[in-house]
Short mmCIF file of C-alpha atoms in Angstrom, two decimals:
data_model
loop_
_atom_site.label_atom_id
_atom_site.label_comp_id
_atom_site.label_asym_id
_atom_site.label_seq_id
_atom_site.Cartn_x
_atom_site.Cartn_y
_atom_site.Cartn_z
CA UNK A 1 23.19 -34.32 44.51
CA UNK A 2 22.47 -37.48 46.56
CA UNK A 3 24.92 -38.73 49.20
CA UNK A 4 25.92 -41.76 47.16
CA UNK A 5 26.38 -39.63 44.04
CA UNK A 6 28.57 -37.24 46.02
CA UNK A 7 30.72 -40.12 47.29
CA UNK A 8 31.20 -41.40 43.74
CA UNK A 9 32.04 -37.88 42.56
CA UNK A 10 34.49 -37.40 45.42
CA UNK A 11 36.38 -40.64 44.81
CA UNK A 12 36.70 -39.98 41.07
CA UNK A 13 38.01 -36.49 41.79
CA UNK A 14 40.55 -38.10 44.13
CA UNK A 15 41.59 -40.57 41.44
CA UNK A 16 42.05 -37.76 38.91
CA UNK A 17 44.09 -35.85 41.49
CA UNK A 18 46.42 -38.84 41.97
CA UNK A 19 46.79 -39.17 38.18
CA UNK A 20 47.53 -35.46 37.79
CA UNK A 21 50.05 -35.32 40.65
CA UNK A 22 52.00 -38.37 39.52
CA UNK A 23 51.71 -37.50 35.84
CA UNK A 24 52.64 -33.83 35.92
CA UNK A 25 54.91 -33.62 38.97
CA UNK A 26 56.78 -36.92 38.69
CA UNK A 27 56.54 -38.59 35.29
CA UNK A 28 56.52 -35.48 33.08
CA UNK A 29 59.91 -34.18 34.31
CA UNK A 30 61.46 -37.61 33.66
CA UNK A 31 59.99 -37.68 30.14
CA UNK A 32 61.32 -34.18 29.45
CA UNK A 33 64.73 -35.10 30.85
CA UNK A 34 64.79 -38.07 28.49
CA UNK A 35 64.20 -35.71 25.55
CA UNK A 36 60.43 -36.10 25.30
CA UNK A 37 60.71 -38.15 22.11
CA UNK A 38 57.83 -40.02 20.52
CA UNK A 39 59.20 -43.38 21.67
CA UNK A 40 59.34 -42.25 25.30
CA UNK A 41 55.75 -40.99 25.16
CA UNK A 42 54.55 -44.22 23.53
CA UNK A 43 56.30 -46.27 26.20
CA UNK A 44 54.75 -44.08 28.91
CA UNK A 45 51.24 -44.72 27.58
CA UNK A 46 52.01 -48.44 27.36
CA UNK A 47 53.31 -48.44 30.93
CA UNK A 48 50.07 -46.85 32.15
CA UNK A 49 48.05 -49.73 30.68
CA UNK A 50 50.48 -52.28 32.09
CA UNK A 51 50.19 -50.58 35.49
CA UNK A 52 46.39 -50.78 35.35
CA UNK A 53 46.55 -54.48 34.50
CA UNK A 54 49.14 -55.33 37.17
CA UNK A 55 47.31 -53.47 39.95
CA UNK A 56 43.97 -54.95 38.91
CA UNK A 57 45.61 -58.37 39.07
CA UNK A 58 47.05 -57.62 42.53
CA UNK A 59 43.62 -56.50 43.77
CA UNK A 60 41.73 -59.53 42.49
CA UNK A 61 44.44 -62.02 43.51
CA UNK A 62 44.19 -60.50 46.99
CA UNK A 63 40.45 -61.08 46.94
CA UNK A 64 40.96 -64.64 45.68
CA UNK A 65 43.49 -65.63 48.34
CA UNK A 66 41.63 -63.72 51.05
CA UNK A 67 38.41 -65.53 50.17
CA UNK A 68 40.13 -68.91 50.50
CA UNK A 69 41.63 -67.88 53.84
CA UNK A 70 38.18 -66.79 55.06
CA UNK A 71 36.60 -70.18 54.22
CA UNK A 72 34.73 -69.21 51.07
CA UNK A 73 34.40 -71.20 47.87
CA UNK A 74 35.34 -69.16 44.81
CA UNK A 75 32.78 -69.72 42.03
CA UNK A 76 33.70 -66.89 39.69
CA UNK A 77 36.71 -64.67 39.02
CA UNK A 78 36.99 -61.88 36.49
CA UNK A 79 39.68 -59.39 35.57
CA UNK A 80 38.93 -56.48 33.21
CA UNK A 81 36.25 -58.49 31.40
CA UNK A 82 38.17 -61.80 31.30
CA UNK A 83 35.99 -64.17 33.28
CA UNK A 84 36.30 -67.63 34.79
CA UNK A 85 33.08 -69.16 36.06
CA UNK A 86 32.47 -72.45 37.85
CA UNK A 87 29.45 -74.46 36.71
CA UNK A 88 27.31 -76.83 38.76
CA UNK A 89 29.66 -79.74 38.00
CA UNK A 90 32.57 -77.76 39.46
CA UNK A 91 34.29 -77.17 36.12
CA UNK A 92 35.69 -73.76 35.21
CA UNK A 93 34.61 -72.06 32.00
CA UNK A 94 36.31 -69.07 30.40
CA UNK A 95 34.32 -66.23 28.81
CA UNK A 96 34.21 -62.49 28.32
CA UNK A 97 31.60 -60.69 30.37
CA UNK A 98 30.51 -57.89 32.67
CA UNK A 99 31.58 -57.65 36.28
CA UNK A 100 30.56 -55.69 39.36
CA UNK A 101 33.54 -53.62 40.39
CA UNK A 102 36.11 -51.18 39.06
CA UNK A 103 38.57 -53.68 37.58
CA UNK A 104 37.20 -57.14 38.29
CA UNK A 105 35.15 -59.32 40.59
CA UNK A 106 35.67 -62.37 42.79
CA UNK A 107 32.39 -64.25 43.30
CA UNK A 108 32.32 -66.30 46.47
CA UNK A 109 30.04 -68.60 48.45
CA UNK A 110 30.47 -69.13 52.22
CA UNK A 111 31.11 -72.61 53.53
CA UNK A 112 29.26 -71.55 56.68
CA UNK A 113 26.99 -68.51 57.12
CA UNK A 114 28.13 -67.91 60.70
CA UNK A 115 31.87 -68.56 60.51
CA UNK A 116 33.03 -67.58 56.99
CA UNK A 117 34.91 -64.28 57.39
CA UNK A 118 35.68 -61.52 54.90
CA UNK A 119 38.69 -60.28 56.88
CA UNK A 120 41.20 -61.79 54.46
CA UNK A 121 39.13 -60.67 51.47
CA UNK A 122 39.41 -57.08 52.71
CA UNK A 123 43.00 -56.95 53.96
CA UNK A 124 44.96 -59.18 51.56
CA UNK A 125 44.69 -56.75 48.59
CA UNK A 126 45.92 -53.71 50.51
CA UNK A 127 48.74 -55.81 52.03
CA UNK A 128 49.86 -56.85 48.54
CA UNK A 129 49.67 -53.25 47.32
CA UNK A 130 51.88 -52.08 50.20
CA UNK A 131 54.42 -54.73 49.15
CA UNK A 132 54.21 -53.38 45.59
CA UNK A 133 54.87 -49.84 46.87
CA UNK A 134 57.87 -51.03 48.88
CA UNK A 135 59.32 -52.95 45.91
CA UNK A 136 58.83 -49.97 43.55
CA UNK A 137 60.52 -47.56 45.97
CA UNK A 138 63.50 -49.93 46.40
CA UNK A 139 63.80 -50.39 42.62
CA UNK A 140 63.63 -46.64 41.98
CA UNK A 141 66.49 -46.10 44.43
CA UNK A 142 68.43 -48.97 42.84
CA UNK A 143 68.15 -47.80 39.21
CA UNK A 144 69.24 -44.28 40.17
CA UNK A 145 72.62 -45.60 41.30
CA UNK A 146 72.91 -48.54 38.93
CA UNK A 147 75.12 -46.94 36.31
CA UNK A 148 72.80 -48.00 33.48
CA UNK A 149 72.28 -45.81 30.42
CA UNK A 150 70.23 -42.71 31.18
CA UNK A 151 67.55 -43.64 28.66
CA UNK A 152 67.10 -47.07 30.28
CA UNK A 153 66.97 -45.50 33.76
CA UNK A 154 64.32 -43.04 32.58
CA UNK A 155 62.12 -45.78 31.11
CA UNK A 156 62.44 -47.95 34.20
CA UNK A 157 61.55 -45.06 36.50
CA UNK A 158 58.57 -44.09 34.32
CA UNK A 159 57.34 -47.69 34.45
CA UNK A 160 57.66 -47.88 38.23
CA UNK A 161 55.94 -44.54 38.78
CA UNK A 162 53.14 -45.59 36.39
CA UNK A 163 52.64 -48.69 38.53
CA UNK A 164 52.51 -46.59 41.69
CA UNK A 165 50.18 -44.00 40.15
CA UNK A 166 47.67 -46.45 38.66
CA UNK A 167 47.81 -48.49 41.87
CA UNK A 168 47.07 -45.41 43.93
CA UNK A 169 44.03 -44.65 41.79
CA UNK A 170 42.65 -48.21 41.89
CA UNK A 171 43.20 -48.73 45.60
CA UNK A 172 41.86 -45.27 46.49
CA UNK A 173 38.60 -46.35 44.81
CA UNK A 174 38.54 -49.80 46.39
CA UNK A 175 39.23 -48.59 49.93
CA UNK A 176 37.02 -45.53 49.88
CA UNK A 177 34.69 -46.03 52.88
CA UNK A 178 31.37 -45.88 51.01
CA UNK A 179 29.13 -47.99 48.79
CA UNK A 180 30.04 -46.67 45.32
CA UNK A 181 29.07 -48.25 41.99
CA UNK A 182 29.69 -51.56 43.77
CA UNK A 183 30.61 -52.74 47.26
CA UNK A 184 34.18 -51.65 48.00
CA UNK A 185 36.65 -53.08 50.51
CA UNK A 186 36.56 -49.76 52.35
CA UNK A 187 32.82 -50.12 52.71
CA UNK A 188 33.25 -53.68 53.97
CA UNK A 189 35.73 -52.45 56.59
CA UNK A 190 33.27 -50.06 58.19
CA UNK A 191 30.19 -52.24 57.73
CA UNK A 192 31.21 -55.77 58.69
CA UNK A 193 31.96 -54.90 62.29
CA UNK A 194 28.27 -55.66 62.91
CA UNK A 195 27.48 -59.36 63.18
CA UNK A 196 24.11 -58.93 61.44
CA UNK A 197 25.85 -57.48 58.37
CA UNK A 198 28.40 -60.31 58.16
CA UNK A 199 25.65 -62.90 58.42
CA UNK A 200 23.40 -61.10 55.93
CA UNK A 201 26.23 -60.86 53.41
CA UNK A 202 27.00 -64.57 53.68
CA UNK A 203 23.33 -65.52 53.51
CA UNK A 204 22.84 -63.39 50.42
CA UNK A 205 25.87 -64.92 48.67
CA UNK A 206 24.65 -68.45 49.38
CA UNK A 207 21.11 -67.75 48.18
CA UNK A 208 22.34 -66.02 45.04
CA UNK A 209 24.48 -69.02 44.14
CA UNK A 210 21.54 -71.39 44.55
CA UNK A 211 19.45 -69.18 42.29
CA UNK A 212 22.22 -69.06 39.67
CA UNK A 213 22.29 -72.86 39.58
CA UNK A 214 18.50 -73.10 39.46
CA UNK A 215 18.37 -74.76 42.88
CA UNK A 216 15.53 -74.06 45.31
CA UNK A 217 16.34 -71.45 47.94
CA UNK A 218 15.52 -73.14 51.23
CA UNK A 219 16.73 -70.25 53.39
CA UNK A 220 13.92 -67.67 53.30
CA UNK A 221 15.12 -65.50 56.19
CA UNK A 222 14.10 -61.82 56.09
CA UNK A 223 15.87 -59.29 58.31
CA UNK A 224 13.80 -56.80 60.28
CA UNK A 225 16.83 -54.66 61.15
CA UNK A 226 17.56 -52.84 57.91
CA UNK A 227 21.08 -51.89 56.89
CA UNK A 228 22.48 -51.65 53.37
CA UNK A 229 23.59 -55.28 53.59
CA UNK A 230 20.47 -56.71 55.25
CA UNK A 231 18.43 -54.80 52.66
CA UNK A 232 20.55 -56.43 49.93
CA UNK A 233 19.95 -59.83 51.49
CA UNK A 234 16.22 -59.10 51.72
CA UNK A 235 16.27 -57.92 48.10
CA UNK A 236 17.53 -61.33 47.02
CA UNK A 237 14.56 -62.78 48.92
CA UNK A 238 12.27 -60.59 46.82
CA UNK A 239 13.37 -62.58 43.76
CA UNK A 240 12.81 -65.84 45.64
CA UNK A 241 9.22 -64.77 46.36
CA UNK A 242 8.68 -63.63 42.77
CA UNK A 243 9.95 -66.98 41.46
CA UNK A 244 7.24 -68.57 43.61
CA UNK A 245 4.62 -66.08 42.30
CA UNK A 246 4.26 -64.61 45.80
CA UNK A 247 4.07 -60.95 44.81
CA UNK A 248 2.34 -59.92 48.04
CA UNK A 249 5.23 -61.20 50.16
CA UNK A 250 7.76 -59.56 47.82
CA UNK A 251 6.03 -56.21 48.21
CA UNK A 252 6.06 -56.51 52.01
CA UNK A 253 9.82 -57.11 52.01
CA UNK A 254 10.40 -54.09 49.77
CA UNK A 255 8.18 -51.94 51.97
CA UNK A 256 10.38 -52.72 54.99
CA UNK A 257 13.31 -51.02 53.25
CA UNK A 258 11.20 -48.15 51.94
CA UNK A 259 9.77 -47.42 55.41
CA UNK A 260 13.07 -47.72 57.29
CA UNK A 261 13.95 -44.42 58.93
CA UNK A 262 17.53 -45.28 59.83
CA UNK A 263 20.61 -44.66 57.73
CA UNK A 264 20.57 -46.28 54.28
CA UNK A 265 22.30 -45.44 51.01
CA UNK A 266 20.17 -43.66 48.42
CA UNK A 267 20.81 -46.43 45.92
CA UNK A 268 19.36 -49.10 48.23
CA UNK A 269 16.22 -47.05 48.87
CA UNK A 270 15.74 -46.20 45.19
CA UNK A 271 16.28 -49.83 44.23
CA UNK A 272 13.46 -50.94 46.53
CA UNK A 273 11.16 -48.13 45.37
CA UNK A 274 11.70 -48.93 41.69
CA UNK A 275 11.16 -52.66 42.16
CA UNK A 276 7.92 -51.97 44.04
CA UNK A 277 6.76 -49.56 41.32
CA UNK A 278 7.41 -52.14 38.60
CA UNK A 279 5.29 -54.72 40.45
CA UNK A 280 2.50 -52.26 41.22
CA UNK A 281 2.29 -51.17 37.59
CA UNK A 282 2.37 -54.76 36.37
CA UNK A 283 -0.28 -56.20 38.68
CA UNK A 284 -2.76 -53.34 39.13
CA UNK A 285 -5.19 -51.52 36.88
CA UNK A 286 -3.93 -48.54 34.92
CA UNK A 287 -5.53 -45.90 37.14
CA UNK A 288 -4.20 -47.50 40.33
CA UNK A 289 -0.69 -47.68 38.88
CA UNK A 290 -0.90 -44.10 37.59
CA UNK A 291 -1.96 -42.82 41.02
CA UNK A 292 0.97 -44.61 42.66
CA UNK A 293 3.42 -43.29 40.05
CA UNK A 294 2.23 -39.71 40.61
CA UNK A 295 3.53 -39.89 44.19
CA UNK A 296 6.98 -41.21 43.24
CA UNK A 297 9.78 -38.78 44.17
CA UNK A 298 12.05 -37.18 41.59
CA UNK A 299 15.19 -39.07 42.61
CA UNK A 300 13.36 -42.36 42.01
CA UNK A 301 12.16 -41.09 38.62
CA UNK A 302 15.77 -40.25 37.79
CA UNK A 303 16.81 -43.79 38.75
CA UNK A 304 14.19 -45.16 36.35
CA UNK A 305 15.20 -42.87 33.50
CA UNK A 306 18.82 -44.01 33.75
CA UNK A 307 17.76 -47.62 32.97
CA UNK A 308 20.33 -49.06 35.35
CA UNK A 309 18.82 -52.51 35.84
CA UNK A 310 15.89 -54.83 35.17
CA UNK A 311 13.40 -53.17 37.56
CA UNK A 312 14.12 -49.67 36.17
CA UNK A 313 13.72 -51.04 32.62
CA UNK A 314 10.38 -52.64 33.45
CA UNK A 315 9.17 -49.53 35.29
CA UNK A 316 10.13 -47.36 32.32
CA UNK A 317 8.30 -49.69 29.93
CA UNK A 318 5.16 -49.79 32.06
CA UNK A 319 5.11 -46.03 32.55
CA UNK A 320 5.54 -45.29 28.84
CA UNK A 321 3.56 -48.27 27.57
CA UNK A 322 0.67 -48.46 30.05
CA UNK A 323 0.30 -45.05 31.72
CA UNK A 324 1.50 -42.67 29.00
CA UNK A 325 0.83 -44.81 25.92
CA UNK A 326 3.98 -43.68 24.07
CA UNK A 327 5.16 -46.20 21.47
CA UNK A 328 8.39 -44.34 20.67
CA UNK A 329 9.54 -44.17 24.30
CA UNK A 330 8.58 -47.80 24.87
CA UNK A 331 10.72 -48.89 21.94
CA UNK A 332 13.54 -46.63 23.16
CA UNK A 333 13.69 -48.67 26.37
CA UNK A 334 13.16 -52.02 24.66
CA UNK A 335 16.19 -51.46 22.44
CA UNK A 336 18.30 -51.26 25.59
CA UNK A 337 16.81 -54.46 27.06
CA UNK A 338 19.44 -56.94 25.74
CA UNK A 339 22.28 -54.87 27.21
CA UNK A 340 20.53 -54.55 30.57
CA UNK A 341 19.71 -58.27 30.74
CA UNK A 342 23.29 -59.11 29.79
CA UNK A 343 24.71 -57.22 32.78
CA UNK A 344 22.05 -58.53 35.20
CA UNK A 345 23.42 -60.78 37.91
CA UNK A 346 23.02 -64.46 37.04
CA UNK A 347 20.97 -65.05 40.19
CA UNK A 348 18.37 -62.51 39.01
CA UNK A 349 18.51 -62.99 35.25
CA UNK A 350 15.90 -65.76 35.01
CA UNK A 351 13.40 -63.84 37.12
CA UNK A 352 14.02 -60.62 35.19
CA UNK A 353 13.48 -62.34 31.84
CA UNK A 354 10.14 -63.75 33.02
CA UNK A 355 9.02 -60.41 34.43
CA UNK A 356 10.06 -58.65 31.21
CA UNK A 357 7.94 -61.09 29.18
CA UNK A 358 4.94 -60.33 31.38
CA UNK A 359 5.61 -56.62 31.00
CA UNK A 360 5.74 -56.84 27.20
CA UNK A 361 2.64 -59.02 27.16
CA UNK A 362 0.70 -56.42 29.12
CA UNK A 363 1.80 -53.59 26.82
CA UNK A 364 0.90 -55.57 23.68
CA UNK A 365 -2.48 -56.49 25.10
CA UNK A 366 -3.23 -52.77 25.54
CA UNK A 367 -1.68 -51.77 22.20
CA UNK A 368 -1.93 -54.69 19.73
CA UNK A 369 -1.08 -52.43 16.78
CA UNK A 370 2.27 -51.33 18.20
CA UNK A 371 5.45 -52.64 16.57
CA UNK A 372 7.76 -53.35 19.45
CA UNK A 373 11.47 -53.83 18.76
CA UNK A 374 13.91 -55.08 21.40
CA UNK A 375 17.44 -54.26 20.32
CA UNK A 376 18.62 -56.66 17.64
CA UNK A 377 16.90 -59.68 19.20
CA UNK A 378 13.24 -59.88 18.16
CA UNK A 379 12.64 -63.41 19.43
CA UNK A 380 11.05 -62.38 22.71
CA UNK A 381 8.79 -59.83 21.02
CA UNK A 382 7.76 -62.32 18.35
CA UNK A 383 6.86 -64.93 20.98
CA UNK A 384 4.60 -62.51 22.81
CA UNK A 385 3.04 -61.32 19.52
CA UNK A 386 2.20 -64.89 18.59
CA UNK A 387 0.60 -65.48 21.99
CA UNK A 388 -1.45 -62.31 21.61
CA UNK A 389 -2.69 -63.34 18.16
CA UNK A 390 -3.63 -66.83 19.33
CA UNK A 391 -5.53 -65.38 22.28
CA UNK A 392 -7.66 -63.34 19.88
#
């Protein structure tokens, strides 16, 4: 098990432990004391969902207010799939969509790379949660001596403990000091004490926003000191180079992360390896690509097989379509392409769509008789098929 996988495993075990302790040791006795009727159980389940929503709201409102205090512009805000996004004209648009985080995401852009600070972004949510804990404890003490009907007291106490339990789970995840499925506030706490990381984070956010809006990325800075955050910033520069058809420069940036001998998360290293593999397989002859793929380590192969993102999708397609020549496996990956593109960050989506078209074009050139199917959307495949026929 890789270090990052172990951290994810550990935090989820901790969340389950919080749920079990609060559920079995605190809430269950109250439910039993109230008679354990169907209505009480239904209300308990409802209170759990309300607790998840309220604590998710507290977390993301903390991020929102903390971002404003730290001199960031908020350009996107999502909560459990409900998303507000600011367009180029500065108008907000509501939609349903994916987000990077456990319960939501606050997308920000620094007003100044050097001075915008994430301190408020990190500490406002935990401050608000501590207020929630204090309020819940006071209310629990109040309802116990309020003289209200026992059934009402039981329901109120169950609700308050559900809020505390779900909050404990959510904030345990968000303040765990490691890079999990996404960047957590705990990870920011231990990482942003280095000036190079703060600057890299701000630079990356600014460049990503420009790419989302289709604006040219003027800032082409590449960091030679590699950390998880400078590697992320450099990774965004890889897409800038690819948009300018400068594959050689993109490969050099990726190689800096791959060759770095200092401490990096496994996900960051695998991400760079997979992106490099996808470019090598796309731009080199079959035997050259096959030789490079033979030396890829097993953890990188696992990353590819999980089809986590655009580069792993393209690598999978090129391995099965170009090296192995397996139509069934190629179509297996293609059917997942719409879902993967949908969850791709807006700053990378345009580049990934272009690279995917080139990938499909290469496969169809090698196998013109194959019937390629991409999910329920055949438009992209049909376009490439038409180009292939015209070329002949």
